[in-house]
Each structure stands twice: as C-alpha cells, then as structure tokens.
Short mmCIF file of C-alpha atoms in Angstrom, two decimals:
data_model
loop_
_atom_site.label_atom_id
_atom_site.label_comp_id
_atom_site.label_asym_id
_atom_site.label_seq_id
_atom_site.Cartn_x
_atom_site.Cartn_y
_atom_site.Cartn_z
CA MET X 1360 133.57 127.96 33.76
CA VAL X 1361 135.13 131.24 32.69
CA THR X 1362 132.73 134.05 31.81
CA GLY X 1363 134.06 136.14 28.96
CA GLY X 1364 136.46 133.32 28.16
CA ASN X 1365 136.56 134.16 24.45
CA ALA X 1366 138.75 137.29 24.69
CA GLY X 1367 141.04 139.42 26.82
CA ILE X 1368 142.02 138.23 30.27
CA GLY X 1369 139.27 135.62 30.23
CA TYR X 1370 140.81 133.96 27.19
CA PHE X 1371 144.13 133.54 28.99
CA VAL X 1372 142.40 132.25 32.13
CA ALA X 1373 140.73 129.61 29.96
CA GLU X 1374 143.97 128.77 28.13
CA GLN X 1375 145.94 128.39 31.36
CA LEU X 1376 143.28 126.28 33.08
CA ALA X 1377 143.04 124.06 30.00
CA GLY X 1378 146.83 123.72 30.10
CA ALA X 1379 146.51 122.50 33.69
CA GLY X 1380 144.16 119.74 32.56
CA ALA X 1381 140.81 121.27 33.45
CA THR X 1382 137.67 120.89 31.40
CA VAL X 1383 136.86 124.53 30.64
CA ILE X 1384 133.48 125.99 29.72
CA LEU X 1385 133.78 129.33 27.95
CA GLY X 1386 130.80 131.50 28.80
CA SER X 1387 130.28 133.89 25.90
CA ARG X 1388 127.38 135.66 24.23
CA ASP X 1389 129.16 135.37 20.83
CA THR X 1390 129.36 131.75 19.70
CA THR X 1391 131.59 132.57 16.72
CA LYS X 1392 134.18 134.26 18.94
CA ALA X 1393 134.00 131.42 21.45
CA GLU X 1394 134.66 128.87 18.69
CA ALA X 1395 137.67 130.91 17.52
CA ALA X 1396 139.01 131.06 21.08
CA MET X 1397 138.62 127.30 21.53
CA THR X 1398 140.44 126.65 18.25
CA THR X 1399 143.29 128.90 19.38
CA ILE X 1400 143.52 127.20 22.78
CA ARG X 1401 143.61 123.77 21.16
CA SER X 1402 146.47 124.91 18.91
CA ARG X 1403 148.50 125.56 22.07
CA VAL X 1404 147.06 122.86 24.32
CA PRO X 1405 146.59 119.72 22.23
CA GLY X 1406 143.65 117.69 23.46
CA ALA X 1407 142.20 120.56 25.49
CA ASP X 1408 138.72 119.71 26.78
CA LEU X 1409 136.65 122.78 25.98
CA ARG X 1410 132.99 123.69 25.68
CA ASN X 1411 131.04 126.82 24.94
CA LEU X 1412 128.00 128.08 26.81
CA ARG X 1413 126.07 130.96 25.32
CA LEU X 1414 125.85 133.47 28.16
CA ASP X 1415 124.54 137.04 28.01
CA LEU X 1416 125.13 138.66 31.40
CA ALA X 1417 123.29 141.80 30.33
CA ASP X 1418 120.08 139.77 29.94
CA LEU X 1419 119.31 138.61 33.47
CA SER X 1420 116.16 136.78 32.47
CA SER X 1421 118.15 134.48 30.15
CA LEU X 1422 120.67 133.22 32.70
CA LYS X 1423 118.63 130.42 34.27
CA SER X 1424 118.01 128.90 30.84
CA SER X 1425 121.70 129.18 30.02
CA VAL X 1426 122.65 127.33 33.21
CA ASP X 1427 119.95 124.71 32.60
CA ALA X 1428 121.53 124.08 29.18
CA LEU X 1429 124.72 122.89 30.89
CA GLU X 1430 123.10 119.56 31.78
CA ASP X 1431 125.81 119.03 34.40
CA ASP X 1432 125.36 117.99 38.00
CA ARG X 1433 128.51 119.61 39.41
CA LEU X 1434 130.93 122.47 38.83
CA ASP X 1435 134.37 122.81 40.41
CA ALA X 1436 134.87 126.53 39.83
CA VAL X 1437 133.47 129.56 38.07
CA VAL X 1438 135.62 132.58 37.25
CA CYS X 1439 133.39 135.67 37.06
CA ASN X 1440 135.58 137.55 34.60
CA ALA X 1441 133.38 139.00 31.85
CA GLY X 1442 132.89 142.74 31.92
CA VAL X 1443 131.85 145.79 29.95
CA LEU X 1444 133.87 149.01 29.96
CA LEU X 1445 132.27 151.98 28.19
CA ASP X 1446 133.71 155.42 27.55
CA GLN X 1447 130.72 157.13 25.94
CA ARG X 1448 129.17 160.01 27.84
CA ARG X 1449 125.69 158.68 27.09
CA ARG X 1450 124.39 156.41 29.83
CA ARG X 1451 123.32 153.09 28.34
CA LEU X 1452 120.81 150.61 29.76
CA THR X 1453 120.21 146.88 29.52
CA SER X 1454 116.89 145.66 28.17
CA GLU X 1455 115.73 145.37 31.79
CA GLY X 1456 116.56 149.00 32.54
CA HIS X 1457 119.83 148.61 34.46
CA GLU X 1458 122.85 150.80 33.78
CA LEU X 1459 124.81 148.64 31.33
CA MET X 1460 128.11 148.28 33.21
CA PHE X 1461 126.55 147.76 36.64
CA GLY X 1462 123.89 145.49 35.16
CA THR X 1463 126.40 143.31 33.30
CA ASN X 1464 129.51 143.30 35.48
CA HIS X 1465 127.82 143.01 38.86
CA LEU X 1466 124.14 142.11 38.56
CA GLY X 1467 124.77 139.64 35.73
CA HIS X 1468 127.25 137.67 37.82
CA PHE X 1469 125.07 138.00 40.93
CA VAL X 1470 122.19 136.29 39.11
CA LEU X 1471 124.46 133.77 37.38
CA ILE X 1472 125.84 132.59 40.73
CA ARG X 1473 122.30 132.11 42.01
CA TRP X 1474 121.58 129.60 39.27
CA LEU X 1475 125.03 127.97 39.41
CA MET X 1476 124.95 127.56 43.19
CA PRO X 1477 123.34 124.07 43.21
CA LEU X 1478 126.12 122.80 40.91
CA LEU X 1479 128.80 124.44 43.04
CA THR X 1480 127.49 123.26 46.39
CA ALA X 1481 127.23 119.73 44.98
CA THR X 1482 131.02 119.81 44.54
CA PRO X 1483 133.19 119.67 47.68
CA ALA X 1484 135.57 122.66 47.98
CA SER X 1485 134.26 124.33 44.82
CA LEU X 1486 135.14 127.95 44.08
CA VAL X 1487 133.58 131.20 42.99
CA VAL X 1488 136.37 133.49 41.79
CA THR X 1489 135.32 137.09 41.19
CA THR X 1490 137.56 139.32 39.10
CA GLY X 1491 137.48 142.89 40.34
CA SER X 1492 139.77 145.78 39.48
CA PHE X 1493 142.18 148.05 41.30
CA VAL X 1494 140.07 151.01 40.09
CA GLY X 1495 137.24 149.68 42.25
CA LYS X 1496 139.32 150.38 45.33
CA SER X 1497 139.55 154.07 44.47
CA THR X 1498 135.83 154.84 44.24
CA ARG X 1499 132.86 154.93 46.59
CA LEU X 1500 129.38 153.54 46.12
CA ASP X 1501 126.34 155.75 46.41
CA LEU X 1502 123.81 153.41 47.99
CA ASN X 1503 121.03 155.76 46.91
CA ASP X 1504 122.19 155.74 43.29
CA LEU X 1505 123.98 152.46 42.60
CA GLN X 1506 123.29 152.71 38.88
CA SER X 1507 124.59 156.24 38.39
CA SER X 1508 121.31 157.75 37.21
CA ARG X 1509 122.52 161.11 38.53
CA ASP X 1510 125.72 162.72 37.24
CA TYR X 1511 126.74 159.73 35.11
CA GLN X 1512 130.47 159.44 34.44
CA PRO X 1513 131.50 156.30 32.52
CA LYS X 1514 134.84 155.64 34.25
CA ARG X 1515 133.31 156.14 37.67
CA ALA X 1516 130.33 153.93 36.80
CA TYR X 1517 132.72 151.18 35.72
CA ALA X 1518 134.75 151.50 38.92
CA ARG X 1519 131.56 151.30 40.98
CA SER X 1520 130.46 148.15 39.16
CA LYS X 1521 133.81 146.50 39.94
CA LEU X 1522 133.68 147.57 43.59
CA ALA X 1523 130.18 146.09 43.85
CA GLN X 1524 131.50 142.85 42.33
CA MET X 1525 134.31 142.60 44.86
CA LEU X 1526 132.02 143.34 47.78
CA PHE X 1527 129.66 140.63 46.50
CA GLY X 1528 132.55 138.15 46.39
CA PHE X 1529 133.45 138.82 50.03
CA GLU X 1530 129.84 138.79 51.22
CA LEU X 1531 129.20 135.55 49.36
CA ASP X 1532 132.02 133.89 51.27
CA ARG X 1533 130.64 135.10 54.61
CA ARG X 1534 127.26 133.59 53.77
CA LEU X 1535 128.79 130.35 52.56
CA ARG X 1536 130.72 130.03 55.84
CA ALA X 1537 127.59 130.81 57.86
CA ALA X 1538 125.72 128.08 55.96
CA GLY X 1539 128.47 125.54 56.66
CA SER X 1540 129.22 125.13 52.97
CA THR X 1541 132.60 123.93 51.68
CA THR X 1542 132.26 126.18 48.60
CA LEU X 1543 134.66 129.13 48.76
CA SER X 1544 134.39 132.64 47.34
CA VAL X 1545 137.66 134.36 46.40
CA VAL X 1546 138.30 137.77 44.83
CA ASN X 1547 141.14 138.70 42.51
CA HIS X 1548 142.17 141.71 40.50
CA PRO X 1549 144.42 141.54 37.44
CA GLY X 1550 146.43 144.75 37.87
CA GLY X 1551 147.25 146.91 34.88
CA ALA X 1552 146.70 144.88 31.71
CA LEU X 1553 147.52 146.27 28.26
CA ASP X 1554 146.83 144.75 24.85
CA SER X 1555 150.23 146.01 23.66
CA LEU X 1556 151.97 143.87 26.31
CA THR X 1557 149.84 140.82 25.55
CA PRO X 1558 151.34 138.00 23.45
CA SER X 1559 149.62 137.31 20.15
CA ARG X 1560 146.94 134.65 19.95
CA PRO X 1561 145.54 135.05 16.43
CA PRO X 1562 142.73 135.42 15.60
CA VAL X 1563 141.75 136.19 19.21
CA HIS X 1564 144.49 138.80 19.63
CA ALA X 1565 147.22 140.07 17.33
CA ARG X 1566 150.16 142.28 18.33
CA SER X 1567 152.58 143.87 15.91
CA ILE X 1568 156.32 144.19 16.50
CA GLY X 1569 155.89 147.96 16.58
CA GLN X 1570 153.28 147.76 19.33
CA ARG X 1571 155.51 145.46 21.33
CA LEU X 1572 158.52 147.78 21.08
CA ARG X 1573 156.53 150.90 21.94
CA SER X 1574 155.06 149.21 25.00
CA LEU X 1575 158.36 148.08 26.52
CA PRO X 1576 158.68 151.07 28.92
CA ALA X 1577 155.12 150.45 30.19
CA GLY X 1578 156.15 146.88 30.96
CA LEU X 1579 158.16 148.18 33.91
CA VAL X 1580 154.90 149.04 35.67
CA LEU X 1581 152.11 147.21 33.87
CA GLN X 1582 151.68 143.82 32.22
CA GLY X 1583 149.86 141.99 29.46
CA LYS X 1584 146.66 140.05 29.75
CA GLU X 1585 148.42 136.69 29.89
CA ALA X 1586 150.06 137.69 33.19
CA ALA X 1587 146.89 139.47 34.31
CA ALA X 1588 145.15 136.08 34.25
CA TRP X 1589 147.52 134.63 36.86
CA PRO X 1590 145.66 135.80 40.01
CA ALA X 1591 142.41 134.15 38.89
CA VAL X 1592 144.20 130.97 37.84
CA ARG X 1593 146.09 130.88 41.13
CA ALA X 1594 142.81 131.23 43.01
CA VAL X 1595 141.35 128.23 41.15
CA LEU X 1596 144.35 125.89 41.30
CA ASP X 1597 146.22 126.60 44.53
CA PRO X 1598 144.90 124.35 47.34
CA SER X 1599 146.25 126.80 49.94
CA VAL X 1600 143.81 129.52 48.83
CA HIS X 1601 141.06 130.24 51.37
CA GLY X 1602 137.65 131.83 51.06
CA GLY X 1603 137.39 135.57 51.61
CA GLN X 1604 140.89 136.24 50.27
CA MET X 1605 141.94 138.65 47.53
CA TRP X 1606 144.78 137.82 45.14
CA ALA X 1607 146.52 140.48 43.08
CA PRO X 1608 149.81 141.12 41.23
CA ARG X 1609 152.80 141.32 43.54
CA MET X 1610 154.30 144.65 42.44
CA LEU X 1611 152.10 147.39 43.91
CA GLY X 1612 149.04 145.53 42.66
CA PHE X 1613 149.93 146.37 39.03
CA HIS X 1614 152.16 143.57 37.73
CA GLY X 1615 154.03 140.46 38.71
CA LYS X 1616 153.20 137.07 40.16
CA PRO X 1617 150.06 136.82 42.34
CA ARG X 1618 150.21 137.49 46.05
CA LEU X 1619 147.68 137.65 48.84
CA GLU X 1620 146.49 141.23 49.36
CA SER X 1621 145.15 142.47 52.67
CA LEU X 1622 141.66 143.94 52.82
CA ARG X 1623 141.27 147.56 53.86
CA GLY X 1624 138.64 150.26 53.86
CA GLN X 1625 135.45 149.50 51.96
CA LEU X 1626 136.60 146.02 50.96
CA ALA X 1627 136.73 145.05 54.63
CA ASP X 1628 133.34 146.64 55.43
CA SER X 1629 130.95 143.75 56.04
CA THR X 1630 128.03 146.10 56.66
CA LEU X 1631 128.50 147.73 53.26
CA SER X 1632 128.83 144.31 51.59
CA ALA X 1633 125.58 143.14 53.17
CA ARG X 1634 123.79 146.29 52.01
CA ILE X 1635 125.04 145.80 48.43
CA TRP X 1636 123.81 142.19 48.58
CA ASP X 1637 120.36 143.25 49.77
CA ALA X 1638 120.16 146.01 47.12
CA SER X 1639 121.14 143.48 44.44
CA VAL X 1640 118.37 141.13 45.57
CA ASP X 1641 115.90 144.00 45.30
CA LEU X 1642 117.13 144.91 41.80
CA THR X 1643 117.17 141.37 40.39
CA GLY X 1644 114.49 139.51 42.30
CA VAL X 1645 116.84 136.59 43.04
CA ASP X 1646 119.02 135.76 46.05
CA PRO X 1647 122.07 133.48 45.69
CA GLY X 1648 121.80 132.79 49.41
CA SER X 1649 118.46 131.06 48.89
CA ALA X 1650 120.30 128.18 47.19
CA LEU X 1651 122.59 127.51 50.16
CA GLY X 1652 120.01 125.33 51.89
#
C-alpha cells in the first residue's frame, strides 16, 4: 500500500513498485485521481496489478472502516507517504480539531498503522516505510504544543509534523523488536524534489519543455519526484534493509541514489520518540502497540 499514491512522489513509488511486480494499493481520498493514476501506471507497466482504497488521513475516525474494506488477510508493506503542506498563515484544523498538517501527516498515519498492524504482523518480514523530510531534521518539537496552537507558522508546523512522523517510525521499530515481531519499520526521506525536474506522466503530471530547461541548473543540487521515490522503493524491495534505518539520497541528502543515513540528534533520541508516541496515543485514543500481541 502507498498512501497518497495518486500524485507526486507517491505516484512514482506506486509506479516503480508495480514495475517490480508488486500488487499495489493506492491509498487516496480522491477516487477520480486514483483511477487516473492507475491508468497512467498501466500505460507504462502493462498488466500492472493495482487497486484503489479510499483513504482520508485527516479523518481519523474513518480509517478503521477503510482498512476493513480491504478484505485482505496480509500486507507485505505500507509506504506512509501522503502529506499535506500548507502555506497559508491561517491555522487550519481537521474535523476532529487537530492542526491539519500534524493531524494528517503524523496522526493519520499513526492511526492507520494501528488498524493495519494485524495484516502486517500476519506477514513475515513485512515493512512499515515512513516518508519523512530533511526539513524535519532542522526543527524542534514543543512537547507542550505539538499542534502549534501558539505562534503558528505554516512551514515550521509542516517540519514538526514530518519530524514527528520520523520519530514514530523509529519508535515503532523499537516496539516491534521488543515484541519479537518480524515486521520492520524503516524511515526514508526523499531529498529535494521539484515538479519542474519530474518527468511528465499525463494526466497525473505534465511538464513543459520550458519548465525543464529552466530547471536544469537546479538539477545539480535537487531532483525530480521520480528519483525522490527511490529511497522508499529501496526500503521496500532491498532484502538487506533493516528495521530502524533511514534511507536518503546520496548527495548531501538532496539528490542521487539512496544510501543509508546515520541517525543523529533528535532522530536518535529514544526518550523523545517514546514521548511523541505516548502523546499521539493521548491525542488519538488508539495505540499501534496494542496490536503487537
């Protein structure tokens, strides 16, 4: 399963996994866009085995029903890719009262994993792959104001949501290991991904010749979303990947083939990760650890 598999980096994760022979479930809240993405993938990967699952990560109360609709008894991997990035100064909330970026990017995946966990643990060596962001490494969480109710700044709120996601991914792996599970939790970040460097996939994404030419200098440092999908795809497909790792672009974490990135600072802070986990349980009323048995 790829959340947000209908567009952006998630689309390319889905396309590349389908090209490797996987059955891919595109988790998307927009069925029309998911159908367009599946049509585009099939035009490039004849015979691709694709399905769509309606998934609204901003509506936590809907996620159990969405997972129940799968009617599957196992799941090899889930790529927690979907995300919301806002630039408006006005702080927006989900219907349940959570700050929209934190509530979708982090809490939505936190709850989704809770309901997917029985399918994952039923599958030997299954994977949870959480897509963070390099901007998450440059911020700090305020444990007394995780949802930025004071002094809201959209870019900082987004960075905090991605840091919380990454910390969840690492803490999940610690708890899986402690429970003796063979399911692994891996974190990745895609580097700097620009639409103008992304190859066209109409109608999902279109790039003009002018955009391509103007973006060539940026390509020395950044990359398109096709390449930005590589760390997540590597995490799913490479049998040498281990739980608790982080995979990122090779060149300064911004572009290039995936490499293993060492954990430093907050990302290596197990106490902070455990506190974020506990706060997320309090905010959502569910605990993914309760499904570990």
